[in-house]
PDB file of C-alpha atoms and ligand atoms in Angstrom:
ATOM      1  CA  MET O  12     -39.517  99.234  38.248  1.00  0.00           C
ATOM      2  CA  ASN O  13     -42.543  98.075  36.869  1.00  0.00           C
ATOM      3  CA  ARG O  14     -42.010  97.292  33.420  1.00  0.00           C
ATOM      4  CA  GLN O  15     -40.143  94.195  33.804  1.00  0.00           C
ATOM      5  CA  ALA O  16     -41.299  91.035  32.419  1.00  0.00           C
ATOM      6  CA  ALA O  17     -43.047  88.814  34.831  1.00  0.00           C
ATOM      7  CA  ILE O  18     -41.531  85.372  34.371  1.00  0.00           C
ATOM      8  CA  ALA O  19     -43.862  82.324  35.387  1.00  0.00           C
ATOM      9  CA  ILE O  20     -41.566  79.818  36.828  1.00  0.00           C
ATOM     10  CA  ALA O  21     -44.666  77.557  37.554  1.00  0.00           C
ATOM     11  CA  PRO O  22     -48.164  77.916  37.367  1.00  0.00           C
ATOM     12  CA  GLU O  23     -49.190  80.943  39.462  1.00  0.00           C
ATOM     13  CA  VAL O  24     -45.657  81.323  40.496  1.00  0.00           C
ATOM     14  CA  THR O  25     -44.291  84.478  39.117  1.00  0.00           C
ATOM     15  CA  LEU O  26     -40.736  85.892  39.386  1.00  0.00           C
ATOM     16  CA  LEU O  27     -40.236  89.754  39.176  1.00  0.00           C
ATOM     17  CA  ARG O  28     -36.651  90.277  38.551  1.00  0.00           C
ATOM     18  CA  GLY O  29     -35.382  93.477  40.010  1.00  0.00           C
ATOM     19  CA  PHE O  30     -38.815  94.492  41.305  1.00  0.00           C
ATOM     20  CA  ALA O  31     -37.526  95.637  44.571  1.00  0.00           C
ATOM     21  CA  ALA O  32     -34.403  97.287  43.621  1.00  0.00           C
ATOM     22  CA  PRO O  33     -32.575  99.364  44.937  1.00  0.00           C
ATOM     23  CA  THR O  34     -32.640  97.512  48.094  1.00  0.00           C
ATOM     24  CA  GLY O  35     -30.661  99.785  50.121  1.00  0.00           C
ATOM     25  CA  PRO O  36     -33.543 101.578  51.601  1.00  0.00           C
ATOM     26  CA  ILE O  37     -35.271  97.964  52.446  1.00  0.00           C
ATOM     27  CA  VAL O  38     -31.910  97.144  54.224  1.00  0.00           C
ATOM     28  CA  ASP O  39     -32.022 100.467  56.291  1.00  0.00           C
ATOM     29  CA  ALA O  40     -35.640  99.684  57.290  1.00  0.00           C
ATOM     30  CA  ILE O  41     -34.475  96.129  58.851  1.00  0.00           C
ATOM     31  CA  GLY O  42     -32.337  97.946  61.255  1.00  0.00           C
ATOM     32  CA  PRO O  43     -34.967  99.158  63.554  1.00  0.00           C
ATOM     33  CA  ILE O  44     -37.057  96.049  63.173  1.00  0.00           C
ATOM     34  CA  ALA O  45     -34.186  93.899  64.308  1.00  0.00           C
ATOM     35  CA  ALA O  46     -33.357  96.469  67.086  1.00  0.00           C
ATOM     36  CA  ARG O  47     -36.766  95.954  68.759  1.00  0.00           C
ATOM     37  CA  ALA O  48     -36.779  92.015  68.110  1.00  0.00           C
ATOM     38  CA  PRO O  49     -33.169  90.587  67.480  1.00  0.00           C
ATOM     39  CA  PHE O  50     -32.662  87.996  64.888  1.00  0.00           C
ATOM     40  CA  ARG O  51     -33.005  84.547  66.420  1.00  0.00           C
ATOM     41  CA  ARG O  52     -32.601  81.032  65.369  1.00  0.00           C
ATOM     42  CA  LEU O  53     -35.839  79.314  66.151  1.00  0.00           C
ATOM     43  CA  THR O  54     -36.345  75.872  67.806  1.00  0.00           C
ATOM     44  CA  THR O  55     -38.802  73.525  65.821  1.00  0.00           C
ATOM     45  CA  PRO O  56     -41.391  71.445  67.323  1.00  0.00           C
ATOM     46  CA  GLY O  57     -39.168  68.518  66.623  1.00  0.00           C
ATOM     47  CA  GLY O  58     -36.332  69.787  68.873  1.00  0.00           C
ATOM     48  CA  GLY O  59     -34.077  70.920  66.118  1.00  0.00           C
ATOM     49  CA  MET O  60     -32.727  74.516  65.569  1.00  0.00           C
ATOM     50  CA  MET O  61     -33.180  76.426  62.429  1.00  0.00           C
ATOM     51  CA  SER O  62     -30.071  77.750  60.477  1.00  0.00           C
ATOM     52  CA  VAL O  63     -32.036  80.760  59.152  1.00  0.00           C
ATOM     53  CA  ALA O  64     -32.252  83.519  61.792  1.00  0.00           C
ATOM     54  CA  MET O  65     -35.572  85.233  61.985  1.00  0.00           C
ATOM     55  CA  THR O  66     -37.509  88.312  63.161  1.00  0.00           C
ATOM     56  CA  ASN O  67     -40.697  90.023  62.191  1.00  0.00           C
ATOM     57  CA  CYS O  68     -42.498  93.435  61.620  1.00  0.00           C
ATOM     58  CA  GLY O  69     -46.225  94.120  61.395  1.00  0.00           C
ATOM     59  CA  PRO O  70     -49.441  93.099  63.388  1.00  0.00           C
ATOM     60  CA  TRP O  71     -48.512  89.345  63.430  1.00  0.00           C
ATOM     61  CA  GLY O  72     -45.245  87.599  63.545  1.00  0.00           C
ATOM     62  CA  TRP O  73     -44.235  83.756  62.850  1.00  0.00           C
ATOM     63  CA  HIS O  74     -42.777  81.996  65.627  1.00  0.00           C
ATOM     64  CA  SER O  75     -41.755  78.364  66.271  1.00  0.00           C
ATOM     65  CA  ASP O  76     -40.800  76.558  69.396  1.00  0.00           C
ATOM     66  CA  ALA O  77     -41.484  73.314  71.142  1.00  0.00           C
ATOM     67  CA  ARG O  78     -45.118  74.106  71.163  1.00  0.00           C
ATOM     68  CA  GLY O  79     -45.411  74.370  67.474  1.00  0.00           C
ATOM     69  CA  TYR O  80     -45.719  76.875  64.818  1.00  0.00           C
ATOM     70  CA  ARG O  81     -47.851  79.827  64.914  1.00  0.00           C
ATOM     71  CA  TYR O  82     -48.489  83.418  64.363  1.00  0.00           C
ATOM     72  CA  VAL O  83     -48.291  85.714  67.628  1.00  0.00           C
ATOM     73  CA  ALA O  84     -48.889  89.471  68.140  1.00  0.00           C
ATOM     74  CA  ARG O  85     -45.777  90.060  70.485  1.00  0.00           C
ATOM     75  CA  ASP O  86     -42.512  88.741  70.448  1.00  0.00           C
ATOM     76  CA  PRO O  87     -42.289  85.864  72.775  1.00  0.00           C
ATOM     77  CA  LEU O  88     -38.647  86.772  73.667  1.00  0.00           C
ATOM     78  CA  SER O  89     -39.528  90.345  75.116  1.00  0.00           C
ATOM     79  CA  GLY O  90     -43.502  90.501  75.404  1.00  0.00           C
ATOM     80  CA  ASP O  91     -43.024  93.499  73.061  1.00  0.00           C
ATOM     81  CA  PRO O  92     -45.151  93.891  69.871  1.00  0.00           C
ATOM     82  CA  TRP O  93     -43.406  93.537  66.839  1.00  0.00           C
ATOM     83  CA  HIS O  94     -42.148  96.737  65.052  1.00  0.00           C
ATOM     84  CA  PRO O  95     -44.790  98.242  62.749  1.00  0.00           C
ATOM     85  CA  MET O  96     -44.746  97.274  59.155  1.00  0.00           C
ATOM     86  CA  PRO O  97     -42.831 100.130  56.982  1.00  0.00           C
ATOM     87  CA  GLU O  98     -45.001 101.708  54.535  1.00  0.00           C
ATOM     88  CA  LEU O  99     -42.154 100.976  52.253  1.00  0.00           C
ATOM     89  CA  PHE O 100     -42.721  97.201  52.756  1.00  0.00           C
ATOM     90  CA  SER O 101     -46.581  97.285  52.685  1.00  0.00           C
ATOM     91  CA  ARG O 102     -46.557  99.126  49.212  1.00  0.00           C
ATOM     92  CA  LEU O 103     -43.972  96.864  47.759  1.00  0.00           C
ATOM     93  CA  ALA O 104     -45.843  93.589  48.789  1.00  0.00           C
ATOM     94  CA  THR O 105     -49.069  95.060  47.312  1.00  0.00           C
ATOM     95  CA  THR O 106     -47.826  96.436  44.179  1.00  0.00           C
ATOM     96  CA  ALA O 107     -45.774  93.139  43.534  1.00  0.00           C
ATOM     97  CA  ALA O 108     -48.867  90.917  44.271  1.00  0.00           C
ATOM     98  CA  ALA O 109     -51.017  92.773  41.768  1.00  0.00           C
ATOM     99  CA  ARG O 110     -48.071  92.418  39.233  1.00  0.00           C
ATOM    100  CA  GLY O 111     -48.271  88.768  39.975  1.00  0.00           C
ATOM    101  CA  GLY O 112     -51.894  88.344  39.187  1.00  0.00           C
ATOM    102  CA  PHE O 113     -53.352  88.905  42.793  1.00  0.00           C
ATOM    103  CA  PRO O 114     -54.632  92.480  43.342  1.00  0.00           C
ATOM    104  CA  GLY O 115     -55.738  93.782  46.536  1.00  0.00           C
ATOM    105  CA  PHE O 116     -53.301  91.921  48.905  1.00  0.00           C
ATOM    106  CA  GLU O 117     -52.882  93.580  52.182  1.00  0.00           C
ATOM    107  CA  PRO O 118     -50.072  91.697  54.351  1.00  0.00           C
ATOM    108  CA  ASP O 119     -50.358  91.752  58.177  1.00  0.00           C
ATOM    109  CA  ALA O 120     -47.146  89.663  58.625  1.00  0.00           C
ATOM    110  CA  CYS O 121     -43.772  90.240  57.550  1.00  0.00           C
ATOM    111  CA  LEU O 122     -41.271  87.398  58.276  1.00  0.00           C
ATOM    112  CA  VAL O 123     -37.641  88.581  57.980  1.00  0.00           C
ATOM    113  CA  ASN O 124     -35.020  85.753  57.285  1.00  0.00           C
ATOM    114  CA  ARG O 125     -31.355  86.442  57.524  1.00  0.00           C
ATOM    115  CA  TYR O 126     -29.087  83.569  56.004  1.00  0.00           C
ATOM    116  CA  GLU O 127     -25.551  83.568  56.780  1.00  0.00           C
ATOM    117  CA  PRO O 128     -23.172  81.251  54.523  1.00  0.00           C
ATOM    118  CA  GLY O 129     -24.276  77.572  55.132  1.00  0.00           C
ATOM    119  CA  ALA O 130     -27.922  78.389  56.157  1.00  0.00           C
ATOM    120  CA  GLN O 131     -30.765  76.858  54.141  1.00  0.00           C
ATOM    121  CA  MET O 132     -34.473  76.078  54.440  1.00  0.00           C
ATOM    122  CA  GLY O 133     -35.501  72.481  53.877  1.00  0.00           C
ATOM    123  CA  ALA O 134     -38.574  71.624  51.847  1.00  0.00           C
ATOM    124  CA  HIS O 135     -41.817  72.876  53.411  1.00  0.00           C
ATOM    125  CA  ARG O 136     -45.140  74.532  52.996  1.00  0.00           C
ATOM    126  CA  ASP O 137     -46.287  77.842  54.293  1.00  0.00           C
ATOM    127  CA  HIS O 138     -49.762  76.665  55.840  1.00  0.00           C
ATOM    128  CA  ASP O 139     -50.083  78.448  59.269  1.00  0.00           C
ATOM    129  CA  GLU O 140     -52.187  81.151  57.774  1.00  0.00           C
ATOM    130  CA  LEU O 141     -56.073  81.260  58.207  1.00  0.00           C
ATOM    131  CA  ASP O 142     -56.955  81.862  54.593  1.00  0.00           C
ATOM    132  CA  MET O 143     -54.876  80.089  52.210  1.00  0.00           C
ATOM    133  CA  GLY O 144     -56.554  82.092  49.372  1.00  0.00           C
ATOM    134  CA  HIS O 145     -54.226  85.076  49.915  1.00  0.00           C
ATOM    135  CA  PRO O 146     -50.659  85.161  47.813  1.00  0.00           C
ATOM    136  CA  ILE O 147     -47.448  85.146  49.470  1.00  0.00           C
ATOM    137  CA  VAL O 148     -44.730  87.766  48.307  1.00  0.00           C
ATOM    138  CA  SER O 149     -40.968  86.908  48.888  1.00  0.00           C
ATOM    139  CA  VAL O 150     -38.093  89.652  48.425  1.00  0.00           C
ATOM    140  CA  SER O 151     -34.466  88.567  47.961  1.00  0.00           C
ATOM    141  CA  ILE O 152     -31.848  90.818  49.218  1.00  0.00           C
ATOM    142  CA  GLY O 153     -28.057  90.728  48.955  1.00  0.00           C
ATOM    143  CA  LEU O 154     -26.181  87.240  48.256  1.00  0.00           C
ATOM    144  CA  PRO O 155     -27.959  85.363  45.625  1.00  0.00           C
ATOM    145  CA  ALA O 156     -29.496  81.866  46.530  1.00  0.00           C
ATOM    146  CA  LEU O 157     -31.162  79.092  44.792  1.00  0.00           C
ATOM    147  CA  PHE O 158     -35.005  78.941  45.197  1.00  0.00           C
ATOM    148  CA  LEU O 159     -36.227  75.269  45.197  1.00  0.00           C
ATOM    149  CA  TRP O 160     -39.792  74.599  44.003  1.00  0.00           C
ATOM    150  CA  TYR O 161     -40.962  71.097  44.636  1.00  0.00           C
ATOM    151  CA  GLY O 162     -44.768  71.662  43.826  1.00  0.00           C
ATOM    152  CA  ALA O 163     -47.366  69.405  45.173  1.00  0.00           C
ATOM    153  CA  ARG O 164     -45.070  66.852  46.664  1.00  0.00           C
ATOM    154  CA  ARG O 165     -41.983  66.975  48.573  1.00  0.00           C
ATOM    155  CA  GLY O 166     -40.308  64.153  47.206  1.00  0.00           C
ATOM    156  CA  GLY O 167     -38.647  64.271  43.577  1.00  0.00           C
ATOM    157  CA  LYS O 168     -36.142  66.748  42.088  1.00  0.00           C
ATOM    158  CA  PRO O 169     -37.036  70.421  42.408  1.00  0.00           C
ATOM    159  CA  LEU O 170     -37.142  73.086  39.997  1.00  0.00           C
ATOM    160  CA  ALA O 171     -33.951  75.481  40.796  1.00  0.00           C
ATOM    161  CA  THR O 172     -34.217  79.239  40.365  1.00  0.00           C
ATOM    162  CA  LEU O 173     -31.327  81.602  41.278  1.00  0.00           C
ATOM    163  CA  VAL O 174     -32.899  84.671  42.904  1.00  0.00           C
ATOM    164  CA  GLU O 175     -30.715  87.874  43.396  1.00  0.00           C
ATOM    165  CA  ASP O 176     -30.729  91.038  44.955  1.00  0.00           C
ATOM    166  CA  GLY O 177     -34.050  92.962  44.230  1.00  0.00           C
ATOM    167  CA  ASP O 178     -35.955  89.851  42.814  1.00  0.00           C
ATOM    168  CA  VAL O 179     -39.486  89.187  44.267  1.00  0.00           C
ATOM    169  CA  VAL O 180     -41.762  86.039  44.004  1.00  0.00           C
ATOM    170  CA  VAL O 181     -45.247  86.078  44.100  1.00  0.00           C
ATOM    171  CA  TRP O 182     -47.304  82.644  44.507  1.00  0.00           C
ATOM    172  CA  GLY O 183     -50.747  81.874  45.184  1.00  0.00           C
ATOM    173  CA  GLY O 184     -53.719  80.047  44.032  1.00  0.00           C
ATOM    174  CA  SER O 185     -52.940  76.603  43.031  1.00  0.00           C
ATOM    175  CA  ALA O 186     -49.313  77.297  43.957  1.00  0.00           C
ATOM    176  CA  ARG O 187     -50.197  78.465  47.429  1.00  0.00           C
ATOM    177  CA  ALA O 188     -49.789  75.185  49.082  1.00  0.00           C
ATOM    178  CA  GLY O 189     -46.507  74.047  47.042  1.00  0.00           C
ATOM    179  CA  TYR O 190     -43.415  72.708  48.618  1.00  0.00           C
ATOM    180  CA  HIS O 191     -40.490  74.885  48.597  1.00  0.00           C
ATOM    181  CA  GLY O 192     -37.252  75.597  50.057  1.00  0.00           C
ATOM    182  CA  VAL O 193     -33.794  77.493  49.841  1.00  0.00           C
ATOM    183  CA  ARG O 194     -30.412  75.592  48.927  1.00  0.00           C
ATOM    184  CA  LYS O 195     -27.404  76.173  51.377  1.00  0.00           C
ATOM    185  CA  LEU O 196     -26.023  79.823  50.990  1.00  0.00           C
ATOM    186  CA  GLN O 197     -22.846  79.950  49.522  1.00  0.00           C
ATOM    187  CA  ALA O 198     -20.017  82.557  50.925  1.00  0.00           C
ATOM    188  CA  GLY O 199     -19.863  85.694  49.186  1.00  0.00           C
ATOM    189  CA  GLU O 200     -19.679  89.556  49.480  1.00  0.00           C
ATOM    190  CA  HIS O 201     -22.611  91.858  48.459  1.00  0.00           C
ATOM    191  CA  PRO O 202     -22.192  95.600  48.237  1.00  0.00           C
ATOM    192  CA  THR O 203     -25.451  96.313  50.304  1.00  0.00           C
ATOM    193  CA  THR O 204     -25.481  93.264  52.797  1.00  0.00           C
ATOM    194  CA  GLY O 205     -21.861  92.232  53.189  1.00  0.00           C
ATOM    195  CA  ALA O 206     -21.804  88.374  53.913  1.00  0.00           C
ATOM    196  CA  LEU O 207     -25.564  87.993  54.146  1.00  0.00           C
ATOM    197  CA  ARG O 208     -28.779  87.159  52.160  1.00  0.00           C
ATOM    198  CA  TYR O 209     -32.115  88.629  53.552  1.00  0.00           C
ATOM    199  CA  ASN O 210     -35.614  87.381  52.705  1.00  0.00           C
ATOM    200  CA  LEU O 211     -38.858  89.272  53.568  1.00  0.00           C
ATOM    201  CA  THR O 212     -41.887  87.088  53.309  1.00  0.00           C
ATOM    202  CA  PHE O 213     -45.195  88.783  53.205  1.00  0.00           C
ATOM    203  CA  ARG O 214     -48.151  87.055  54.273  1.00  0.00           C
ATOM    204  CA  ARG O 215     -51.976  87.545  55.263  1.00  0.00           C
ATOM    205  CA  ALA O 216     -51.844  85.555  58.523  1.00  0.00           C
ATOM    206  CA  LYS O 217     -55.322  86.394  59.988  1.00  0.00           C
TER     207      LYS O 217
HETATM  208  C1  MD3 V 195     -41.591  80.194  44.568  1.00  0.00           C
HETATM  209  N1  MD3 V 195     -38.811  81.713  52.607  1.00  0.00           N
HETATM  210  O1  MD3 V 195     -39.945  82.031  55.107  1.00  0.00           O
HETATM  211  S1  MD3 V 195     -39.736  82.361  49.850  1.00  0.00           S
HETATM  212  C2  MD3 V 195     -40.268  81.028  54.420  1.00  0.00           C
HETATM  213  O2  MD3 V 195     -35.981  82.809  50.756  1.00  0.00           O
HETATM  214  C3  MD3 V 195     -39.655  80.829  53.052  1.00  0.00           C
HETATM  215  O3  MD3 V 195     -36.366  82.817  53.038  1.00  0.00           O
HETATM  216  C4  MD3 V 195     -37.904  81.533  51.694  1.00  0.00           C
HETATM  217  O4  MD3 V 195     -39.957  79.814  52.299  1.00  0.00           O
HETATM  218  C5  MD3 V 195     -36.632  82.346  51.775  1.00  0.00           C
HETATM  219  O5  MD3 V 195     -41.339  80.407  54.575  1.00  0.00           O
HETATM  220  C6  MD3 V 195     -38.330  81.681  50.301  1.00  0.00           C
HETATM  221  C7  MD3 V 195     -40.776  81.156  49.433  1.00  0.00           C
HETATM  222  C8  MD3 V 195     -40.442  80.459  48.063  1.00  0.00           C
HETATM  223  C9  MD3 V 195     -39.180  79.672  48.018  1.00  0.00           C
HETATM  224  C10 MD3 V 195     -39.200  78.967  46.837  1.00  0.00           C
HETATM  225  C11 MD3 V 195     -39.736  79.290  45.712  1.00  0.00           C
HETATM  226  C12 MD3 V 195     -41.003  80.588  46.974  1.00  0.00           C
HETATM  227  C13 MD3 V 195     -40.776  79.964  45.796  1.00  0.00           C
HETATM  228  C14 MD3 V 195     -39.444  78.439  44.311  1.00  0.00           C
HETATM  229  C15 MD3 V 195     -40.199  78.749  43.141  1.00  0.00           C
HETATM  230  C16 MD3 V 195     -41.371  79.482  43.505  1.00  0.00           C
HETATM  231 FE1   FE V 196     -41.747  78.992  53.061  1.00  0.00          FE
END
């Protein structure tokens, strides 16, 4: 699991193919997380609705509504704290970050994204975290998708990378503020997730 090549797809953006395989135990762990805080499509401050459904685990969860984007310690829909971060998750994030060149990463937030066919994520930057010196670790599960890397500017032609079940991407340093997105998910069938793709995004929010 730890011997695969680390592929640099851009400076300080590292793809670790199959690093999180097998993903069955991860999918099993999403069950109780989503039982406490069901997947929901969030509203953006601009009034739109995201096509990706989201939930969180860990001390902090990412949330969006008419008031803006922010990290919250409790699910605004229920008032309950998010499900604790499974040790399987935090260990995976820490070992992947180290493999990508960022030792000592201890995530305090895990955003769980769920893509149905047709769902996508437009070009954006993750900048709601207090200290952008920490990296981000992204784990792909289930159906494949095209990751789009735009870099410092949102315009222009992105670099497209196919990410498959078990693939992990680590990015930090100069790449931390880069624009990125996910191309519209194509329909398909995966043995572990059926018609879905999940993505875990580990951050240090505070
Ligand atoms: C690095 N999630 O939740 S991880 C997010 O698959 C988010 O759900 C995406 O962006 C997802 O904020 C992807 C981030 C990402 C995307 C594209 C990349 C990292 C990348 C392309 C190249 C390198
Ligand atoms: Fe992002």
